[in-house]
XYZ file of C-alpha atoms in Angstrom:
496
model
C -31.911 6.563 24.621
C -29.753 3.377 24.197
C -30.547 0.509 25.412
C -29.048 -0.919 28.834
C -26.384 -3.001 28.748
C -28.372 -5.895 30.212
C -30.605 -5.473 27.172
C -27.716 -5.500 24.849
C -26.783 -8.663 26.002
C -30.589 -10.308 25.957
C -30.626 -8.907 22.323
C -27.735 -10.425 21.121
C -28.606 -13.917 22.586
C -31.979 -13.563 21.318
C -29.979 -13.349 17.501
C -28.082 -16.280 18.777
C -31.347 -18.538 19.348
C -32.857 -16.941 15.992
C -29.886 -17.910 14.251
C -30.372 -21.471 15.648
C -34.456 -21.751 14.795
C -33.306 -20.334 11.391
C -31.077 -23.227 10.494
C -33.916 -26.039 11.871
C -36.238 -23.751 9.047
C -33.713 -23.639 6.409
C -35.350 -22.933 2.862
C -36.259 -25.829 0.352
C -33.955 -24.763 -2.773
C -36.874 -24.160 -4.184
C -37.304 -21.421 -2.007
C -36.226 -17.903 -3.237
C -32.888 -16.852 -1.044
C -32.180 -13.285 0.269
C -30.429 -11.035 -1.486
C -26.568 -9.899 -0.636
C -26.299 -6.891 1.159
C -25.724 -3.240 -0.533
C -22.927 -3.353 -2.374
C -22.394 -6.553 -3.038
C -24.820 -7.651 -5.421
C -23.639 -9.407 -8.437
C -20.752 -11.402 -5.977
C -22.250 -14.235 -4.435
C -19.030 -15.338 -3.455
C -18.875 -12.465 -1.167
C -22.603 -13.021 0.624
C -22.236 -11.939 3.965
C -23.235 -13.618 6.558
C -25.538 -10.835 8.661
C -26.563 -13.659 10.987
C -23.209 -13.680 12.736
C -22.775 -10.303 13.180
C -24.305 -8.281 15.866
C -26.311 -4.951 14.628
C -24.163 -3.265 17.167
C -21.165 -3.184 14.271
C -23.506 -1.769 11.978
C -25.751 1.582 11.299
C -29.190 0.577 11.982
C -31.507 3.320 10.684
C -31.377 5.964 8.454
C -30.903 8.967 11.078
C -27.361 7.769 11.911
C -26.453 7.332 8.146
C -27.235 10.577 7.377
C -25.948 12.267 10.447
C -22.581 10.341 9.622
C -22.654 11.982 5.914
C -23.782 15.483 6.597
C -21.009 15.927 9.188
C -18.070 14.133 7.165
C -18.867 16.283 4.150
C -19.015 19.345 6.005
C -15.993 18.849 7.476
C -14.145 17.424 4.426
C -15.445 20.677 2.637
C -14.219 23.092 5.475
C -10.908 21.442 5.510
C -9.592 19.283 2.835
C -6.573 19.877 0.990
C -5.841 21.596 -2.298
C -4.472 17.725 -4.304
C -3.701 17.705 -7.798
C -6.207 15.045 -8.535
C -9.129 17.117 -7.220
C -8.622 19.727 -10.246
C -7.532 16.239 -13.189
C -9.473 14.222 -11.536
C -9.811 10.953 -14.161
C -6.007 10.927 -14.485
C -4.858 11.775 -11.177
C -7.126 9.612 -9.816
C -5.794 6.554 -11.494
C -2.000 7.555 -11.768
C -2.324 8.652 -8.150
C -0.038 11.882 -9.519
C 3.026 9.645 -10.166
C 2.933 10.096 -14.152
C 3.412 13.953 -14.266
C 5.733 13.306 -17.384
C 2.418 12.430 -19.526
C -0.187 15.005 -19.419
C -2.735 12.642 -20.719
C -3.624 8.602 -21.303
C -2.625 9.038 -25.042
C 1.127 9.853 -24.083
C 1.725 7.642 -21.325
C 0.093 4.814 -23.695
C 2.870 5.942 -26.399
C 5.705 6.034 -23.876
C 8.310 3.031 -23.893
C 8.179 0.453 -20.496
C 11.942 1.613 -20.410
C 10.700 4.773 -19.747
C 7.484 4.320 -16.947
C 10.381 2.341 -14.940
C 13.027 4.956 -14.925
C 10.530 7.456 -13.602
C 8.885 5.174 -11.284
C 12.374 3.508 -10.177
C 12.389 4.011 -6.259
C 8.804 4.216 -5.808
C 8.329 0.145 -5.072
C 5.721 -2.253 -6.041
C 6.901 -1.730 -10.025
C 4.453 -4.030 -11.426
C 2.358 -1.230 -10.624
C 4.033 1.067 -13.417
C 3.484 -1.304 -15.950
C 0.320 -2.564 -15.238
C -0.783 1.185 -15.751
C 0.704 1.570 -19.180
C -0.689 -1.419 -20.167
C -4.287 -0.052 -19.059
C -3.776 3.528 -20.844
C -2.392 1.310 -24.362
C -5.753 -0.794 -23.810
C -7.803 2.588 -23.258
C -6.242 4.281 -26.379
C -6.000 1.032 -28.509
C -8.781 -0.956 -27.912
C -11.670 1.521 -25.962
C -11.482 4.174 -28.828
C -9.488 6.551 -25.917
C -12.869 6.272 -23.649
C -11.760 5.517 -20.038
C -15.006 2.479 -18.634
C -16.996 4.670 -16.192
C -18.368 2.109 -13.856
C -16.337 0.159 -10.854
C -17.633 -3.436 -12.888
C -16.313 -2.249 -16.166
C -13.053 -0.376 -15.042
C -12.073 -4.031 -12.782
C -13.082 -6.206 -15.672
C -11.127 -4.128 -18.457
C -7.652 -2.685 -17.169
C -5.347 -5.168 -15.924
C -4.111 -3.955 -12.958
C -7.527 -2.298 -11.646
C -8.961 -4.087 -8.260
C -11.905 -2.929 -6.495
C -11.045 -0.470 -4.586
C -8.826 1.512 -7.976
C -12.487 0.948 -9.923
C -14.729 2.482 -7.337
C -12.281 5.787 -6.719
C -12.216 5.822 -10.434
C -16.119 5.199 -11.337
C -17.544 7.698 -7.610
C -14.495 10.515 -8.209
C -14.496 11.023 -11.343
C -17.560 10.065 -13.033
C -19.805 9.817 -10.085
C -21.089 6.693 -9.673
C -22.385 5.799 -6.040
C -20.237 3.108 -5.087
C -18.140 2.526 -1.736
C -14.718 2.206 -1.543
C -12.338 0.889 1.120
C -8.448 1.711 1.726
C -6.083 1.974 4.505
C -7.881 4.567 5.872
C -11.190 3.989 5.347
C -10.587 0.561 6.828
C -8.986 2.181 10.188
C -12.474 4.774 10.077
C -15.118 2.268 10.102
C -13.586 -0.337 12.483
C -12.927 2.752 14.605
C -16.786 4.446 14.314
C -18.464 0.325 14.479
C -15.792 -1.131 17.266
C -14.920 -3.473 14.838
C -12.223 -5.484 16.367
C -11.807 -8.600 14.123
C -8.823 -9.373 11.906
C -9.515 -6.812 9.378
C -8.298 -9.071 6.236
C -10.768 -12.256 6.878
C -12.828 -12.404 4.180
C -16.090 -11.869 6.524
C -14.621 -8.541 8.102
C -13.610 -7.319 4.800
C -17.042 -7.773 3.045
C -18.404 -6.237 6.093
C -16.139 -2.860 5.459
C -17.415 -2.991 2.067
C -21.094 -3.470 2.875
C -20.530 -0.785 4.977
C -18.828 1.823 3.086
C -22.013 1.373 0.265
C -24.257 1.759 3.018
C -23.170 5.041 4.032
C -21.668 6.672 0.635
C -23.237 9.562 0.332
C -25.500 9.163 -3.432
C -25.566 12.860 -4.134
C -21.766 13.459 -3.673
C -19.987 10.045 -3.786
C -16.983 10.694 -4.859
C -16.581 13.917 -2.284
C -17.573 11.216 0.125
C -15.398 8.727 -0.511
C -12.254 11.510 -0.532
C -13.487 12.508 2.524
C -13.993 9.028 4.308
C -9.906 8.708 3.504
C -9.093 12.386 4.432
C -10.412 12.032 7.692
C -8.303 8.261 8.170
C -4.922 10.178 6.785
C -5.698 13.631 8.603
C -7.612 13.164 11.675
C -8.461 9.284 12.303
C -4.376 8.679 12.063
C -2.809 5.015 13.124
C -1.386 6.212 16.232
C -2.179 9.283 17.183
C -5.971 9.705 16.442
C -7.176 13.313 17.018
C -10.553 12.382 18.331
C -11.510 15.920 19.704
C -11.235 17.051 15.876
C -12.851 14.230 14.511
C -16.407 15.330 12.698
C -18.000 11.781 13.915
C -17.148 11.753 17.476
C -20.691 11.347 18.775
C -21.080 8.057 16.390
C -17.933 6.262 17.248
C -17.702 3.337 18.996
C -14.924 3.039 19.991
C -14.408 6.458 21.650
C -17.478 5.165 23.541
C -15.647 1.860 24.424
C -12.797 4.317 25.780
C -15.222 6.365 28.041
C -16.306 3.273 29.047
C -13.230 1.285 29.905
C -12.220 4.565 32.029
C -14.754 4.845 33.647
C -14.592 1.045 35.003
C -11.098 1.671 35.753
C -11.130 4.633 38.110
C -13.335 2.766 40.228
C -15.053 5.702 41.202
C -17.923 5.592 39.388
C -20.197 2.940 38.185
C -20.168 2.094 34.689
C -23.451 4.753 32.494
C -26.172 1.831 32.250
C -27.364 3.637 28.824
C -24.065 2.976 27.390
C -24.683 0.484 24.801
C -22.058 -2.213 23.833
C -21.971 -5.488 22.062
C -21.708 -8.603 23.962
C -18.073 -10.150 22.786
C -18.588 -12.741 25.990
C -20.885 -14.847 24.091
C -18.344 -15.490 21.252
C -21.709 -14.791 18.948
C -20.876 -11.700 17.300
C -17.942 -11.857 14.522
C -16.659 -8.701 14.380
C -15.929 -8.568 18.133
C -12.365 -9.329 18.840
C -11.779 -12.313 20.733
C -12.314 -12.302 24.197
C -8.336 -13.505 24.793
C -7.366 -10.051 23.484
C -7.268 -7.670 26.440
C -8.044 -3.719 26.073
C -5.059 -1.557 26.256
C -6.211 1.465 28.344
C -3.243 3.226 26.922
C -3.873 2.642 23.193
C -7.849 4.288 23.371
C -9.316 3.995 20.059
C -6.063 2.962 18.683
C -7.712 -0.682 19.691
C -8.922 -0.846 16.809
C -8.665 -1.942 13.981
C -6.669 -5.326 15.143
C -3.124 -5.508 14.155
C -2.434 -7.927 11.417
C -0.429 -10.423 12.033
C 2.121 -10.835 8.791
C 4.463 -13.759 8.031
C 7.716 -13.096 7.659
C 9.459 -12.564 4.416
C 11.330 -15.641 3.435
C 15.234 -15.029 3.056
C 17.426 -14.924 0.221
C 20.789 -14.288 -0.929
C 22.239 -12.874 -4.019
C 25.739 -12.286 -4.965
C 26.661 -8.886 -7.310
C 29.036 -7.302 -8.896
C 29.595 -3.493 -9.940
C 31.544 -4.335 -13.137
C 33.037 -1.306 -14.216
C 35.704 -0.387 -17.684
C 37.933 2.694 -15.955
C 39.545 2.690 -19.517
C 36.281 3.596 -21.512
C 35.815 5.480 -24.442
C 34.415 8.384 -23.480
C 35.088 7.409 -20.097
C 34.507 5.175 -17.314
C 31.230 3.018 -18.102
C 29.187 0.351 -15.167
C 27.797 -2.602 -16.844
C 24.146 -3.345 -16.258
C 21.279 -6.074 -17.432
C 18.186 -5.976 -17.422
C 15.868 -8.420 -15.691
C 13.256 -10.708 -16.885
C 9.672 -9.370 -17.899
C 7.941 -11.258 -15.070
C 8.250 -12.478 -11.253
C 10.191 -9.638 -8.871
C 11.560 -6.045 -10.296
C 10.834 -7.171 -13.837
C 12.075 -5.221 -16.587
C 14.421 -3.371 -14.072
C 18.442 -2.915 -15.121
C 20.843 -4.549 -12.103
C 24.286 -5.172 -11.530
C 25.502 -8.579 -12.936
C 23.654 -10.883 -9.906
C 23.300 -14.396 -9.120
C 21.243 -16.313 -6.532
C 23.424 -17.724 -3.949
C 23.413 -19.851 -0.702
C 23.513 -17.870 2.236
C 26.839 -19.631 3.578
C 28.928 -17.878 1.168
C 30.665 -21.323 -0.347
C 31.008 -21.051 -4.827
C 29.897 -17.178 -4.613
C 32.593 -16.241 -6.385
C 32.660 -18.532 -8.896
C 28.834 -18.617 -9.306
C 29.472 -14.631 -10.109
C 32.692 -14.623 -11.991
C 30.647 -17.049 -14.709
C 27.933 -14.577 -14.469
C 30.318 -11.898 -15.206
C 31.886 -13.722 -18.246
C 28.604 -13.973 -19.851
C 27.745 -10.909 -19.872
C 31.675 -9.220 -20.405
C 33.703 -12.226 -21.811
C 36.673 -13.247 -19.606
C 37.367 -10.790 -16.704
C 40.712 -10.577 -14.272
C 39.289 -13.081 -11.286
C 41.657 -12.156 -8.851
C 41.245 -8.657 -9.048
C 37.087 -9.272 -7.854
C 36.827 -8.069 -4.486
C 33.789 -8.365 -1.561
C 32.934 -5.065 -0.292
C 30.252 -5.786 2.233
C 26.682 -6.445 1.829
C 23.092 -4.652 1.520
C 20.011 -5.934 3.261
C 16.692 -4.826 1.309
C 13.237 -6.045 2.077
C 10.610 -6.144 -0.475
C 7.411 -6.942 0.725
C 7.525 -10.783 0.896
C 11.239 -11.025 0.235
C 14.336 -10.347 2.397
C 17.143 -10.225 -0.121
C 21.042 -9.968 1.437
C 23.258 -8.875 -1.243
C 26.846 -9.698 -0.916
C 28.163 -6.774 -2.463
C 31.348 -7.535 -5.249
C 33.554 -4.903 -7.078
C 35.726 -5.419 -10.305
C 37.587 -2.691 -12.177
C 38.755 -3.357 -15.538
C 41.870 -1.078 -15.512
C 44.274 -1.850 -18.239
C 41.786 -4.390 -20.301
C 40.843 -4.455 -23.705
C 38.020 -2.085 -23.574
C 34.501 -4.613 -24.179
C 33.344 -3.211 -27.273
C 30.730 -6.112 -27.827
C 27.314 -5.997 -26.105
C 25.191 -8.944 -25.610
C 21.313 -7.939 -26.084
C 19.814 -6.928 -22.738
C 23.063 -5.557 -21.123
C 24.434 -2.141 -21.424
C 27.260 0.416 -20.324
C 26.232 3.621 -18.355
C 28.342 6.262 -17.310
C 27.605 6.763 -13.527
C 25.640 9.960 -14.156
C 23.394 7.705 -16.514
C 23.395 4.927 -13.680
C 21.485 7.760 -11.399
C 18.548 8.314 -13.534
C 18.083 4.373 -15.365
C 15.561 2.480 -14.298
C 17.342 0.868 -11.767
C 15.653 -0.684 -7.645
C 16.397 1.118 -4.486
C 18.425 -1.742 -3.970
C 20.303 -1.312 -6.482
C 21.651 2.500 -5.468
C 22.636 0.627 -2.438
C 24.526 -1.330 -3.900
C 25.710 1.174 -5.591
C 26.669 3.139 -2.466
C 29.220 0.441 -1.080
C 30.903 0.195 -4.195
C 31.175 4.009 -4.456
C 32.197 4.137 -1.011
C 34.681 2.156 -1.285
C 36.317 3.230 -3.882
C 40.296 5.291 -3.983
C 39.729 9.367 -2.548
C 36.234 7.962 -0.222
C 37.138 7.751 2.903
C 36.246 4.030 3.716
C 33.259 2.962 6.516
C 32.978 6.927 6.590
C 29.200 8.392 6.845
C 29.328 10.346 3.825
C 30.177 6.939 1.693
C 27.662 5.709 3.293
C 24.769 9.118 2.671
C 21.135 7.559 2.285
C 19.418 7.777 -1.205
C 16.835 10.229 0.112
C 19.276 12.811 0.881
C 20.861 13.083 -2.484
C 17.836 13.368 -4.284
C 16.464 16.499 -6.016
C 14.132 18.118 -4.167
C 10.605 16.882 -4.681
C 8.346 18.799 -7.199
C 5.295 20.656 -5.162
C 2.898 17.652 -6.814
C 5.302 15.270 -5.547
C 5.353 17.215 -1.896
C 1.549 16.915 -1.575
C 1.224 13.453 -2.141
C 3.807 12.569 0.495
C 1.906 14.899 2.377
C -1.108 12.943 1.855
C -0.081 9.399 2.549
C 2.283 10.826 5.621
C 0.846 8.400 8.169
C 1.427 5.444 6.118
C 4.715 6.104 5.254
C 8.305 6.252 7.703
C 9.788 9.559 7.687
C 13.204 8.727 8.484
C 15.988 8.880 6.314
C 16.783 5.105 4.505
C 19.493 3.126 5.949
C 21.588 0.286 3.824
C 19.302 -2.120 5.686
C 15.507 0.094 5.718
C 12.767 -1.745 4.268
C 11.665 -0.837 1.109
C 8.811 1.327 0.463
């Protein structure tokens, strides 16, 4: 039987004035302090503080843990999908199936950065691709080709490897009973707790993760912990939650919150006095959300977990130029460089570009001595503005002011500075070029003699003249669908 909400309330003032007594009885340093909560030992930067947090956010005994495992693994093994990573599990689970050109670590350690960027090109966040070369060269060069099997010793050796990476790595494939928290394992616990917080403070987060070791499941953790984000990607989606399929209905909060909130507002019936809730009024409990934020009868559990709140990308500008020889050996040939090794798309090949001021004064000369160091002296009045692309990275809103220069009737450049090259345009689609830079791309093409000018097909999205995606490919789009927009890429989408 739960408790009436009346008691609720008493209960969580009575933590209130037992947090208060606690602080006028604060232990002597001498005094031996508790230890961090499940999960979290060996990070006492990440102690959480259990005080300010109401047990109503949390599973309290071990009936409800278990209920909450037996039924998520039931379901997960009644209807989870047939991945690629489930059958390779130690590769897949680290490349996340994007390295299918390299069967195993020893190849993709042996391959060239040139070529993890061509085939991740398009995929975003590219320090990602290098990051995980650099972690197979370390695992073939310096671990003896012996991938770490814990979460400690997978975050502390591969660069690139955070916490949550380490523990799908260390429960899935070697089976060590640690917790892990995502996307959707973030949206299934705020959801099942009514945890209505900002989800990124630190005390939320380290709440997720106490929670999520709590309830991993020690005989099956890594089935657990695929399960825990199958039922956040399949079932417990962003928008459209299918609670009447979900395997922990009966636990969740915040389907109870819903019941509740209808009930009060049909005004026909009196709120169930057995229907327990926290007591966000008092302004004790830290995961509540804050009082000021209404509930949205038409959003149901979709409440929670609180929107974040994300700054704007700054804005910048960048002038560039599809330099192209018509008169090429061999034919016509685009000039590209490639970028530095650090800071944004590094190690990526790009159009001649130059950082510009948004109010279009010196662009042209800015890019014409661009262009001259990379191609010697070019025709300047034959450089022409086509238009201009608008690509957002994630913290970035670049606006490139699209140039085009043909050298028809030149002296064919036979003389390459290091870190520039000449690609025919059929070797332009498969380099290691951005998503912004096909844009680009696109303008130039469509503006080009026989394209009919402004016209939709010079103007076809990326997506649609891909190849079709390999079945591997098609299953992890398939997987990540809710997280990711299905419609086709305009000249200004975001970037994925």
């Amino acid at each position: 039987m739960k408790k009436p909400r009346a008691a609720m309330r008493s209960c969580c003032r009575k933590q209130a004035s037992s947090k208060e007594g606690r602080k006028k009885h604060a232990p002597s340093s001498s005094q031996a302090k508790p230890s961090a909560p499940d999960g979290l030992a060996g990070r006492p930067e990440e102690v959480v503080l259990q005080a300010s947090v109401s047990l109503y956010h949390l599973f309290r005994d071990t009936a409800e843990v278990t209920v909450f495992r037996e039924s998520l693994l039931s379901w997960y093994n009644r209807e989870k999908r047939d991945l690629p990573w489930r059958r390779q599990r130690v590769r897949w689970t680290w490349t996340g199936g994007r390295m299918l050109k390299w069967p195993t670590l020893q190849d993709l350690a042996s391959a060239s950065l040139e070529e993890v960027n061509q085939l991740w090109a398009g995929l975003g966040y590219y320090s990602r691709g290098r990051r995980l070369q650099e972690g197979a060269r370390k695992v073939v060069e310096e671990l003896g080709g012996h991938m770490p099997r814990t979460a400690e010793t997978l975050q502390r050796l591969l660069p690139g490897v955070g916490r949550y990476t380490a523990g799908a790595i260390a429960s899935i494939a070697f089976g060590q009973v640690t917790g892990i928290v995502d996307g959707n394992v973030v949206r299934v616990l705020c959801r099942v707790r009514a945890i209505g917080a900002d989800p990124s403070s630190t005390l939320v987060s380290q709440q997720l993760w106490s929670l999520a070791q709590k309830l991993v499941d020690p005989a099956q953790p890594g089935d657990f912990n695929q399960a825990a984000m199958e039922l956040g990607a399949t079932v417990c989606t962003p928008q459209h939650p299918l609670c009447s399929q979900c395997p922990v209905q009966s636990l969740c909060r915040a389907r109870q919150r819903v019941e509740r909130e209808q009930l009060l507002a049909s005004q026909s019936l009196p709120a169930s006095p057995d229907m327990e809730e926290c007591a966000p009024n008092t302004g004790q409990c830290q995961l509540c959300a804050p009082p000021t934020e209404p509930w949205d009868l038409t959003l149901g559990v979709a409440n929670f977990p609180k929107k974040v709140s994300r700054r704007p990308p700054r804005e910048e500008c960048s002038a560039t130029c599809v330099l192209e020889q018509l008169g090429a050996h061999g034919g016509a040939r685009i000039l590209l460089v490639q970028r530095p090794n650090s800071g944004l798309l590094a190690g990526l090949w790009e159009f001649p570009s130059v950082a510009v001021e948004p109010s279009g004064q010196c662009q042209r000369k800015a890019l014409l001595q661009e262009l001259q160091s990379w191609a010697g002296p070019v025709p300047a009045t034959r450089l022409r503005h086509l238009g201009q692309v608008i690509h957002t990275f994630s913290h970035i809103k670049l606006t490139y002011q699209v140039f085009g220069l043909a050298l028809e009737g030149q002296t064919p450049v036979t003389i390459t500075p290091p870190g520039a090259r000449w690609l025919t345009r059929e070797e332009f689609r498969t380099a290691a070029v951005s998503t912004a830079m096909k844009k680009v791309f696109q303008v130039y093409e469509g503006q080009q003699p026989g394209n009919c000018k402004g016209s939709k097909r010079s103007q076809v999205s990326i997506s649609s003249s891909r190849k079709k995606p390999s079945p591997s490919q098609q299953l992890l789009d398939n997987f990540f669908r809710p997280l990711i927009c299905t419609d086709p890429p305009s000249l200004n989408s975001v970037a994925q």
